[in-house]
Coordinates of C-alpha atoms and ligand atoms in Angstrom, one line a residue:
X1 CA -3.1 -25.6 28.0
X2 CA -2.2 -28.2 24.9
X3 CA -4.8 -29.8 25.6
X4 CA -7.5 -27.7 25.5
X5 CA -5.5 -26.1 22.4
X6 CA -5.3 -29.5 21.0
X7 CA -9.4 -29.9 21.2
X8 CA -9.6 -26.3 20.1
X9 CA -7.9 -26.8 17.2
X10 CA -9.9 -30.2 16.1
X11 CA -13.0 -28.5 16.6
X12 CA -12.3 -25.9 14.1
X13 CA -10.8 -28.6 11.6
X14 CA -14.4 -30.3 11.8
X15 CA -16.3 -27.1 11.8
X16 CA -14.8 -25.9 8.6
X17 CA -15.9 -28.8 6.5
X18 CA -19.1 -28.3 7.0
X19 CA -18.8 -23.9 6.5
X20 CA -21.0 -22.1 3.9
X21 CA -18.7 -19.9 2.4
X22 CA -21.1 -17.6 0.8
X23 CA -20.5 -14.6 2.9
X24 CA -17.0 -16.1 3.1
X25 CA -14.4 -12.8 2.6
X26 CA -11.7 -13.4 -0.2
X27 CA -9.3 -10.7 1.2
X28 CA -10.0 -9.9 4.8
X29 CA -9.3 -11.9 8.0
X30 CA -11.8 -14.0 9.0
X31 CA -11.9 -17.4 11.2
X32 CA -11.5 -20.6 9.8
X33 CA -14.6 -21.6 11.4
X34 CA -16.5 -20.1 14.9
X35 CA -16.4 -16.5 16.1
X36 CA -13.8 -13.4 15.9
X37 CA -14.3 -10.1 17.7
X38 CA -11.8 -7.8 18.6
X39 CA -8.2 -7.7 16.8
X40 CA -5.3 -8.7 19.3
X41 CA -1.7 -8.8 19.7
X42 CA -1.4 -7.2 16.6
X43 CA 2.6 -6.5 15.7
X44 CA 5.3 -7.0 13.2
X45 CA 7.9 -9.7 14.5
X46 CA 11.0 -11.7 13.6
X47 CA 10.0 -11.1 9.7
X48 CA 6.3 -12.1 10.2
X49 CA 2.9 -10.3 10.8
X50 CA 1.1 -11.7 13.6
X51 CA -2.6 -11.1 14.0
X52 CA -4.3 -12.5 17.1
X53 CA -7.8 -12.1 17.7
X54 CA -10.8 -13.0 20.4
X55 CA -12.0 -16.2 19.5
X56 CA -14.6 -19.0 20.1
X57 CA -13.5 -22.2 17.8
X58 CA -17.0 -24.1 19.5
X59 CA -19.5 -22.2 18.1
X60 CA -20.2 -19.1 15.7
X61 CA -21.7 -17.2 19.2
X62 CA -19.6 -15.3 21.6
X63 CA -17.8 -18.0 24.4
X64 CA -15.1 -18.7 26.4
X65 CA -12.3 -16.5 24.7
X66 CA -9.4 -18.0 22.8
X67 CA -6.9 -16.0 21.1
X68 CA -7.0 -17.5 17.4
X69 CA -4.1 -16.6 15.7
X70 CA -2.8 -16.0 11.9
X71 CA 0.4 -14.6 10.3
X72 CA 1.3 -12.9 7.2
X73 CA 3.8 -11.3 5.4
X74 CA 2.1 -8.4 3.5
X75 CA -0.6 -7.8 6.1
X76 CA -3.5 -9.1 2.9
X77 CA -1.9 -12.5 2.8
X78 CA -2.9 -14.3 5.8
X79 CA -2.0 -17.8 6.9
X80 CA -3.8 -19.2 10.2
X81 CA -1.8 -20.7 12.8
X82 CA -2.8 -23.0 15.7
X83 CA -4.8 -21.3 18.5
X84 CA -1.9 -19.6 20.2
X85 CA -4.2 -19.0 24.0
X86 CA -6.9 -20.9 25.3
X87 CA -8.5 -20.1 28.8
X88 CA -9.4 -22.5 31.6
X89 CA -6.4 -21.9 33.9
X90 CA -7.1 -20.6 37.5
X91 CA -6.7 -16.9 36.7
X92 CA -8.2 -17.3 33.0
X93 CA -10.9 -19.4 33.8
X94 CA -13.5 -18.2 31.8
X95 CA -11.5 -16.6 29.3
X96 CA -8.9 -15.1 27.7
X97 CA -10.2 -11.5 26.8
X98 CA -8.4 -8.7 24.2
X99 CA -4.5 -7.6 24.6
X100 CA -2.2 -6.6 23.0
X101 CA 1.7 -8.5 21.9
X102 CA 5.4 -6.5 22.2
X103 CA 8.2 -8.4 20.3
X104 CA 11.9 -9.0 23.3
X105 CA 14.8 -10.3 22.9
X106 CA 13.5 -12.8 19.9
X107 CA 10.7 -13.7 21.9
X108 CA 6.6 -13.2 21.7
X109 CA 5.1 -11.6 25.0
X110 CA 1.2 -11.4 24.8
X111 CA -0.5 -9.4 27.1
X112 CA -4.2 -10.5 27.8
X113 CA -6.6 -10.3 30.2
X114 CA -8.0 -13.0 32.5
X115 CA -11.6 -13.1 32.8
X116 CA -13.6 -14.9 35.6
X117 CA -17.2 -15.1 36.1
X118 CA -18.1 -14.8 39.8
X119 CA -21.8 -14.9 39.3
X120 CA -21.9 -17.5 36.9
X121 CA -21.6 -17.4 32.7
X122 CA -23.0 -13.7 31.1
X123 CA -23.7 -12.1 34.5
X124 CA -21.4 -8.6 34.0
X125 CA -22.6 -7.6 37.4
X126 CA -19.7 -9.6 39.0
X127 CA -16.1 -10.6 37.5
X128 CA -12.9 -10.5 38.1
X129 CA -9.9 -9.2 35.6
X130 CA -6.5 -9.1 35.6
X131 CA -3.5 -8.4 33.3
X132 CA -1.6 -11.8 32.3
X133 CA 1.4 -12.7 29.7
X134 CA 1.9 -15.6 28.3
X135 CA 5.4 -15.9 26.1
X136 CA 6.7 -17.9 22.7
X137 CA 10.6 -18.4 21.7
X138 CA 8.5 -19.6 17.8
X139 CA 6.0 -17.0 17.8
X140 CA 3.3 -19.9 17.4
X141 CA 3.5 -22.1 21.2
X142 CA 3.4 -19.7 24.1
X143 CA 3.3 -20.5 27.7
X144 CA 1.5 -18.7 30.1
X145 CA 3.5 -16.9 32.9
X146 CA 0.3 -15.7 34.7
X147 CA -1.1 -12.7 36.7
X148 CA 1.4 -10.0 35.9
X149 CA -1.6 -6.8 37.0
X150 CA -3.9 -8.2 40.0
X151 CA -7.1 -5.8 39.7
X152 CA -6.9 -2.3 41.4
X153 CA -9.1 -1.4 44.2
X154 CA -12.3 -0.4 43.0
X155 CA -12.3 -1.2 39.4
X156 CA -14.0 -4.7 38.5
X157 CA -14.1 -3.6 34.5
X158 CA -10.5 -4.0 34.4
X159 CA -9.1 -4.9 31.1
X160 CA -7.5 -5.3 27.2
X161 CA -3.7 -4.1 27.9
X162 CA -1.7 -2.5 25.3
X163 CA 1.9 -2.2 25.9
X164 CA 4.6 -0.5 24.2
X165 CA 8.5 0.7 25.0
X166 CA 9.2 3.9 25.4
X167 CA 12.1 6.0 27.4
X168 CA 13.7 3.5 28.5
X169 CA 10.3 1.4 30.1
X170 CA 7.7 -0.8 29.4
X171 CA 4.2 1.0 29.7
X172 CA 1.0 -0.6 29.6
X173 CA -2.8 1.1 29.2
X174 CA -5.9 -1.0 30.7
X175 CA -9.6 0.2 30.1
X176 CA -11.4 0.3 33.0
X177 CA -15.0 1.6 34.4
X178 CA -14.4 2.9 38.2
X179 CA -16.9 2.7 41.2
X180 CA -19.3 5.0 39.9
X181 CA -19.4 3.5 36.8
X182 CA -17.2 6.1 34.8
X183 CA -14.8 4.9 31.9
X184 CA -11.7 5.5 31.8
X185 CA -7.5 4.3 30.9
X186 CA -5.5 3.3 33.2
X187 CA -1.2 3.6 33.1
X188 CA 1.0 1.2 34.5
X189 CA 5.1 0.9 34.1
X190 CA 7.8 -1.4 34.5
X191 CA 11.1 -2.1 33.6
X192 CA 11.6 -5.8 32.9
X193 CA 7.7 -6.5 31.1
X194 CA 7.1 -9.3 34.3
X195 CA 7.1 -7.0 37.0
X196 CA 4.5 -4.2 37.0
X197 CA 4.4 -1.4 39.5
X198 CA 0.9 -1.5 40.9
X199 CA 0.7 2.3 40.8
X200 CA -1.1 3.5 38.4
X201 CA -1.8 7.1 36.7
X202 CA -5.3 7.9 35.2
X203 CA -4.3 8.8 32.2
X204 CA -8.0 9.6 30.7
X205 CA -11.1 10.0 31.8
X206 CA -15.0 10.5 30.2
X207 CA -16.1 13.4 30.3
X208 CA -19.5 12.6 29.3
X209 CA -21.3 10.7 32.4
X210 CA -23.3 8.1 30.1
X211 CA -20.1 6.6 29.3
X212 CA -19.3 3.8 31.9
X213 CA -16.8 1.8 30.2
X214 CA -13.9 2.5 27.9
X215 CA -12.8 -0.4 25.8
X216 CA -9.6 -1.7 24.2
X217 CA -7.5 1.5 24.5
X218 CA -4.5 2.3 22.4
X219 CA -2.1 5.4 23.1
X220 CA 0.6 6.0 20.7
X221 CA 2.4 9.4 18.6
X222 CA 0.9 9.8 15.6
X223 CA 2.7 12.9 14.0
X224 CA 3.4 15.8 16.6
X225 CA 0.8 14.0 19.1
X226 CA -0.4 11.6 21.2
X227 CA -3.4 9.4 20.3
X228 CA -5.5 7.8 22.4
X229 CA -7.9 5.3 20.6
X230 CA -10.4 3.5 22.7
X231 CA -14.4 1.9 22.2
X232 CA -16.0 3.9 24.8
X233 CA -19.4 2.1 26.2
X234 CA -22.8 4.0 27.4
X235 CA -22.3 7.5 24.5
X236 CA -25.5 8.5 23.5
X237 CA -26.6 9.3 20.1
X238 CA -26.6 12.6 18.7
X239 CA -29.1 13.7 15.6
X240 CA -27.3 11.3 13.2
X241 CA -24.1 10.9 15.4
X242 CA -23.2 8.4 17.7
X243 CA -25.7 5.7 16.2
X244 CA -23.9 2.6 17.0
X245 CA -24.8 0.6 20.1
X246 CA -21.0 1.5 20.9
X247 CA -18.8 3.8 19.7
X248 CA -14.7 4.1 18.5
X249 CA -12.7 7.3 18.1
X250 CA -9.8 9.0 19.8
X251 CA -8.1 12.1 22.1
X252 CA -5.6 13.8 20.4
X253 CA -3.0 15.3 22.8
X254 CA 0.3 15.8 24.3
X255 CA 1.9 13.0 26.5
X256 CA 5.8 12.5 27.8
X257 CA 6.2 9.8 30.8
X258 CA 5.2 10.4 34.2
X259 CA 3.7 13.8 33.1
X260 CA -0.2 14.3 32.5
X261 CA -1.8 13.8 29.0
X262 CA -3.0 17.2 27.5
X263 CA -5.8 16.7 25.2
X264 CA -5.7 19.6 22.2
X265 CA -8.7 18.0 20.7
X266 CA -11.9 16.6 22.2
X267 CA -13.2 13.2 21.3
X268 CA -13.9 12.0 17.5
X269 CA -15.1 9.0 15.5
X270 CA -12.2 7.1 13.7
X271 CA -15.3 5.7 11.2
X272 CA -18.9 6.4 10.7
X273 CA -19.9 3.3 9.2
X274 CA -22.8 0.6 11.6
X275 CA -19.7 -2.0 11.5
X276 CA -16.5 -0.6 13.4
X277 CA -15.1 -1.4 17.0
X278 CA -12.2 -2.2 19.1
X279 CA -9.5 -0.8 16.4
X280 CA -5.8 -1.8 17.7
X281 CA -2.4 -0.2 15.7
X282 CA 0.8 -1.6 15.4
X283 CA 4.2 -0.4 13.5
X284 CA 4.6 -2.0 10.1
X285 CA 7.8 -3.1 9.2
X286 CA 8.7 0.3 8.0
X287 CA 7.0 2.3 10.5
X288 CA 3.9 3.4 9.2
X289 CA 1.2 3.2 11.9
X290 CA -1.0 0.9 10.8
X291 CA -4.9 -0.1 12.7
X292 CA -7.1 -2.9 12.0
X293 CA -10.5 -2.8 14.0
X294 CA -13.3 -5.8 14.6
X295 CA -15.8 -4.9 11.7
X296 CA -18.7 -5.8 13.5
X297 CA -20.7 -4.6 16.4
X298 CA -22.1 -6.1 19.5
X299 CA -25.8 -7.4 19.4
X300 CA -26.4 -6.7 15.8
X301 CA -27.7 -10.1 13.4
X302 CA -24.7 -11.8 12.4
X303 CA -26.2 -13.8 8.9
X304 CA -23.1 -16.0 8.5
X305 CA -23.5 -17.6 12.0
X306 CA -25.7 -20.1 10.7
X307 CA -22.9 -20.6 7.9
X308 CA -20.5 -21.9 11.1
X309 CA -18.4 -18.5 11.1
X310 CA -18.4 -15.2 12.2
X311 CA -16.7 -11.8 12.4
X312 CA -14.1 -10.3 10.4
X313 CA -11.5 -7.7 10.5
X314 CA -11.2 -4.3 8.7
X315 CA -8.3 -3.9 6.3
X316 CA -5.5 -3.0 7.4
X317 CA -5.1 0.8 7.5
X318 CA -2.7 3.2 7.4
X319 CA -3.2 6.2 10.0
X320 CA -1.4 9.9 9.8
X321 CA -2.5 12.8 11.6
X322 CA -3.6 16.0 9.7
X323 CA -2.7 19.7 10.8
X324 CA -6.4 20.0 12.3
X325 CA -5.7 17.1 14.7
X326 CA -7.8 14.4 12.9
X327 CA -6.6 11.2 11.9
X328 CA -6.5 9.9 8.0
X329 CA -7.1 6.4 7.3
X330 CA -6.5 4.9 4.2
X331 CA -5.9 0.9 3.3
X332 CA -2.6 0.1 2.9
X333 CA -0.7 0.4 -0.4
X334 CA 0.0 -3.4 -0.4
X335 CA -3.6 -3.5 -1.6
X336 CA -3.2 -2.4 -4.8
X337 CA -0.9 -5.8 -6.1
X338 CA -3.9 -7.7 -5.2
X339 CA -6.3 -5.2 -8.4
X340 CA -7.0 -6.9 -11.5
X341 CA -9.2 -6.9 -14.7
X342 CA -9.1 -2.6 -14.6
X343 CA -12.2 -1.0 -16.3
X344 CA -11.9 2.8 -16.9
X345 CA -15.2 4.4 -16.0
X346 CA -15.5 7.8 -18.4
X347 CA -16.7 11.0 -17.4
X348 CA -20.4 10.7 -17.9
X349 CA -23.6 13.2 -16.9
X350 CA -26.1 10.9 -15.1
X351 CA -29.2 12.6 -15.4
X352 CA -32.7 12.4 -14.1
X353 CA -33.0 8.9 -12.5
X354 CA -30.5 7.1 -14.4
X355 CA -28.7 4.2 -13.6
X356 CA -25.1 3.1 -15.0
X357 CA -24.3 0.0 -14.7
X358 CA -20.3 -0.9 -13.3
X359 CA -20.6 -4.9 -13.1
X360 CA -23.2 -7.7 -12.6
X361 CA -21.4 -9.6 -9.8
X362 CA -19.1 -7.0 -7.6
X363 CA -18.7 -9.6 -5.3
X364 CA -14.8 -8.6 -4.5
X365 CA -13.6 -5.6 -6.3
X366 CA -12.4 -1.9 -5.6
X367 CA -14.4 1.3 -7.0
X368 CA -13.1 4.5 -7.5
X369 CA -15.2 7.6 -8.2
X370 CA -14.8 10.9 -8.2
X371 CA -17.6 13.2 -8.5
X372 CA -18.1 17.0 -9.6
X373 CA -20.4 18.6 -6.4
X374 CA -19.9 21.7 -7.7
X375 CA -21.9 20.5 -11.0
X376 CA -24.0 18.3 -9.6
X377 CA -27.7 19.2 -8.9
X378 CA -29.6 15.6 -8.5
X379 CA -31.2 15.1 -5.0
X380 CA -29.2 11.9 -4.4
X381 CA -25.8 10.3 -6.1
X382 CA -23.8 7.5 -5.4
X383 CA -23.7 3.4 -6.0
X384 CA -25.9 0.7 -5.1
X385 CA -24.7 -2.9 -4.7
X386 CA -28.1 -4.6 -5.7
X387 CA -31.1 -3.3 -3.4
X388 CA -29.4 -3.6 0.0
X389 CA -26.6 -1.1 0.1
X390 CA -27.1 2.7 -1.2
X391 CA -23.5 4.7 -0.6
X392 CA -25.1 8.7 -1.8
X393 CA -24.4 12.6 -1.6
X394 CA -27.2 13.5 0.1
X395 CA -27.5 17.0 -1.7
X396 CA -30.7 18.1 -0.1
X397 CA -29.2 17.4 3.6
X398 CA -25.4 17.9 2.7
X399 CA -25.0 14.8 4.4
X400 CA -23.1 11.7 3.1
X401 CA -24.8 8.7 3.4
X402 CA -24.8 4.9 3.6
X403 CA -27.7 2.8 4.1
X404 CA -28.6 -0.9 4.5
X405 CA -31.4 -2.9 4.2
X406 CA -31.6 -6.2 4.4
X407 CA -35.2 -7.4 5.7
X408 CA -34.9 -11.0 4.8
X409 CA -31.6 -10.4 8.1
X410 CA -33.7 -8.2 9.7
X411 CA -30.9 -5.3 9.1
X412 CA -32.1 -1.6 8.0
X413 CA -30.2 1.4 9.1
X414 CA -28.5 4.3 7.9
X415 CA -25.3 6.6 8.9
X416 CA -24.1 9.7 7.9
X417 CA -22.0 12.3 7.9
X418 CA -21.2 16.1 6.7
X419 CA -20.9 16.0 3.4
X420 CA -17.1 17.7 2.9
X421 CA -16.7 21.5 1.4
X422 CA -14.7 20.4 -1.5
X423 CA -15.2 20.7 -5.1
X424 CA -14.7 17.6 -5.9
X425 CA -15.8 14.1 -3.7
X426 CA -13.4 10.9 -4.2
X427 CA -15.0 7.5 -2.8
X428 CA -12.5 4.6 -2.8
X429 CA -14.8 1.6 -1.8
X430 CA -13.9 -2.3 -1.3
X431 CA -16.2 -4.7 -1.5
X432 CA -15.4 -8.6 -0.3
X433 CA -18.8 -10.7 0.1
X434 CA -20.0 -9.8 2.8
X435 CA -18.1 -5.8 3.5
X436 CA -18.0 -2.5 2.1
X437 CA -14.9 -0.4 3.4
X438 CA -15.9 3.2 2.0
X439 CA -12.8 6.1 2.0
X440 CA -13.8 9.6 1.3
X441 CA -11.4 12.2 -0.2
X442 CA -7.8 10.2 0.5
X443 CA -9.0 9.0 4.2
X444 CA -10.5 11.8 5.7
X445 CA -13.8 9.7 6.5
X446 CA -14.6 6.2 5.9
X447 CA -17.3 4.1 6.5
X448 CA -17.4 0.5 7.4
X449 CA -20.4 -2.3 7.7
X450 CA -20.8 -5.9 6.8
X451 CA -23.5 -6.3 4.1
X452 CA -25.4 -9.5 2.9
X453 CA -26.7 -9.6 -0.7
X454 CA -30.1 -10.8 -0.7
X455 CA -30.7 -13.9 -3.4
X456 CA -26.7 -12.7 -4.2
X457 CA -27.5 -9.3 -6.0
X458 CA -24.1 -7.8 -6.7
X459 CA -25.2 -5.6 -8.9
X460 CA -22.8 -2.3 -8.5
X461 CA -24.4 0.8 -10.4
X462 CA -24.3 4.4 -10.2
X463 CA -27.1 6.2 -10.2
X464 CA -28.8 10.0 -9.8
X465 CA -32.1 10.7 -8.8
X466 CA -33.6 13.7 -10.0
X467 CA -31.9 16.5 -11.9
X468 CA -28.7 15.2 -12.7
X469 CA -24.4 14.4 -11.4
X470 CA -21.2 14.6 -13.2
X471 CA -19.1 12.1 -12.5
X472 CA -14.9 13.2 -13.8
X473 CA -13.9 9.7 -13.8
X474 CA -13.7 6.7 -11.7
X475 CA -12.4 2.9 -12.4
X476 CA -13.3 -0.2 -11.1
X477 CA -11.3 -3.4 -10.6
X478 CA -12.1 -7.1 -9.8
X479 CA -9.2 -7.9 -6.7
X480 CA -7.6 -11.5 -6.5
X481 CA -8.4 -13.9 -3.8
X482 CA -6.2 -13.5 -1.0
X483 CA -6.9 -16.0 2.0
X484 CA -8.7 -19.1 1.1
Ligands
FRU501 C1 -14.4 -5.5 23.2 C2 -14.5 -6.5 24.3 C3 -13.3 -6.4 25.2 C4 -13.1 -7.7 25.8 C5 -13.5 -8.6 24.7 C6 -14.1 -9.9 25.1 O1 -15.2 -5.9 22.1 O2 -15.7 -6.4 25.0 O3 -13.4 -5.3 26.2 O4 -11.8 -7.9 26.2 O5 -14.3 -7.9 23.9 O6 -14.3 -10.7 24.0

């Protein structure tokens, strides 16, 4: 494996001279130079954040999977690292797909799966998957132990382990998409991490018989409960629901080992926004339960790939679970060192269609509103970042709303959501070239997508079309470059 680490690793040293940075985040994770998808092996270990992720250092398209890998230690300051897995081995072939790390004994265990085309390159008709480890005493050289989880009968979707301690055992979940094409987890044990009962339990299943694949799961507590976090495959959409290619969300239920997983509350989106998939958690170093998804989505026009990169992650998140059984997200405090050049925005009455302006170039920066609904009459309220992005109150519709439109990338959607009952509506939003992170009343919606300024309009304003809004307050702050 050096070696093909070794050429990895010079390809992305060559690659990033050449990169056009203009879409180039300042504060989220992002690849040196080729492509990211999902997060991986995400964990706290031996004083150090570690953040792996699916990666192809040969070209800004989708390829043979790597696991690129970067370490921190405030989860915003992130350093890269060599490539820590690259495939090519018997077992791995043709990649090294999405998994998940566990911190023994001072060492690294990652836990990926092993992709092989049977039918040749693309051709998801016929693979084969299994469950492999690979293991570092420095955190940054791991050696591959192989096959740990050959594929069960009957499931050729087999794949992206997470594995966690618990009761005295090692437990591992694997997404998986059974004979008649149904999505589901799958649970394996062990005691020792390297030898895996092949027994498994089905821990959950769809419901819904469109979906045929469930991707990346996570299962962990989260207050009182028992999450289970997955990317299922094949959901339809709903009115304005469920308009992603794929989808994310969770189970909430009731779990102890070797007994059956009780679902209190029926499937729900972690985020409504077009750019959000294959979250993973992890413990920070103080316990919080922290997630970090892929903030991209399959198939949709990627602008910086002709810059020589793409994909990025979310920021880091901090999840807790309400009384109702849903899940609040909000970014991590450790965000806040990173705020700068604070601008107090008054309490102002925008009426008829006025605009306010907030700042010319809001190309990295942090918004906070919060606006009076209950004295607020205008048909639509909200920001625009220069004529791509409009983040509104849909009065008319009660709906919240975020839309994009970028012809010059051939990107133009929308997604919403209910608009909440309260009096008031707070909107946290980050922006970081090329994002918009958007968290509604302390975390209890957000809304994620990649944007691309046209001719590099930044222009943040608040506006109200028709009758008028009140804005209370709100402040806005430039944030400091984090990664370089
Ligand atoms: C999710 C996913 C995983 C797979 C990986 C391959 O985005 O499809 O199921 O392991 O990406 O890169």
């Amino acid at each position: 494996m050096k070696q093909r680490i070794e050429l990895a690793t010079n390809a992305i040293k060559k690659a990033r001279k050449s990169l056009n940075k203009q879409f180039y985040p300042h504060y989220h994770l992002a690849p040196y130079a080729g492509w990211l998808n999902d997060p991986n092996g995400l964990i706290y270990h031996d004083g150090l954040y570690h953040a792996f992720y699916q990666h192809h250092p040969f070209s800004s398209l989708w390829g043979p999977m790597h696991w690129g890998h970067a370490t921190s230690e405030d989860m915003i300051h992130w350093q890269h690292q060599p490539i820590a897995l690259a495939p090519g081995d018997e077992y791995d072939k043709d990649g090294c797909f999405s998994g998940s790390a566990v911190s023994h004994e001072g060492k690294l265990y990652l836990f990926y799966t092993g992709h092989i085309w049977l039918n040749g390159a693309n051709d998801d008709s016929a693979i084969h998957q299994t469950q492999c480890v690979a293991i570092s005493d420095d955190g940054i050289h791991f050696e591959k132990k192989g096959v740990v989880i050959p594929s069960p009968e009957g499931f050729m979707h087999f794949r992206d382990p997470k594995v966690w301690f618990q009761d005295g055992k090692w437990w591992m979940v694997v997404g998986a998409r059974d004979a008649l094409d149904q999505g589901q987890i799958l649970l394996f044990s062990t005691t020792d991490l390297l030898n895996w009962n092949d027994e498994y339990q089905t821990l959950a299943k769809t419901e819904d018989k469109n979906v045929y694949m469930w991707e990346c799961p996570d299962f962990f507590p989260l207050g009182n409960h028992f999450i289970t976090l997955f990317s299922p495959q094949g959901k339809k959409s709903q009115d304005y629901q469920f308009r992603n290619l794929y989808q994310n969300g969770y189970l909430v239920g009731q779990w102890a080992p070797d007994q059956p997983y009780e679902i209190t509350h029926q499937f729900s989106e972690l985020d409504f926004g077009q750019d959000f998939y294959a979250p993973q958690t992890f413990l920070a170093k103080d316990g919080r339960r922290i997630a970090m998804a892929w903030m991209d989505m399959w198939e949709s026009h990627m602008p910086s790939q002709e810059h020589g990169w793409s994909g990025c992650f979310t920021l880091p998140r901090e999840l807790v679970l309400n009384d109702q059984g849903k899940i609040i997200a909000n970014p991590i405090e450790e965000l806040k060192t990173l705020r700068q050049d604070e601008k107090i925005i008054p309490s102002t009455i925008l009426i008829k269609n006025t605009d306010i302006l907030i700042n010319e170039n809001a190309t990295c920066c942090e918004l906070e509103l919060v606006w009076d609904l209950q004295n607020s009459s205008a048909e639509k309220f909200g920001f625009w970042i220069g004529n791509g992005i409009q983040f509104y109150i849909d009065n008319q519709n009660q709906k919240l709303t975020l839309s994009r439109h970028y012809p010059k990338y051939i990107i133009s959607d929308s997604r919403s959501t209910e608009l909440p009952k309260t009096k008031q509506l707070k909107i946290r939003a980050f922006i970081d070239k090329s994002s918009l992170e958007v968290f509604i009343n302390d975390g209890e919606q957000t809304f994620s997508c990649r944007i691309y300024p046209q001719d590099s309009d930044y222009t943040l304003k608040l506006f109200a079309i028709n009758q008028s809004a009140k804005l209370d307050n709100g402040t806005f702050w430039n944030l400091e470059r984090a990664i370089s």
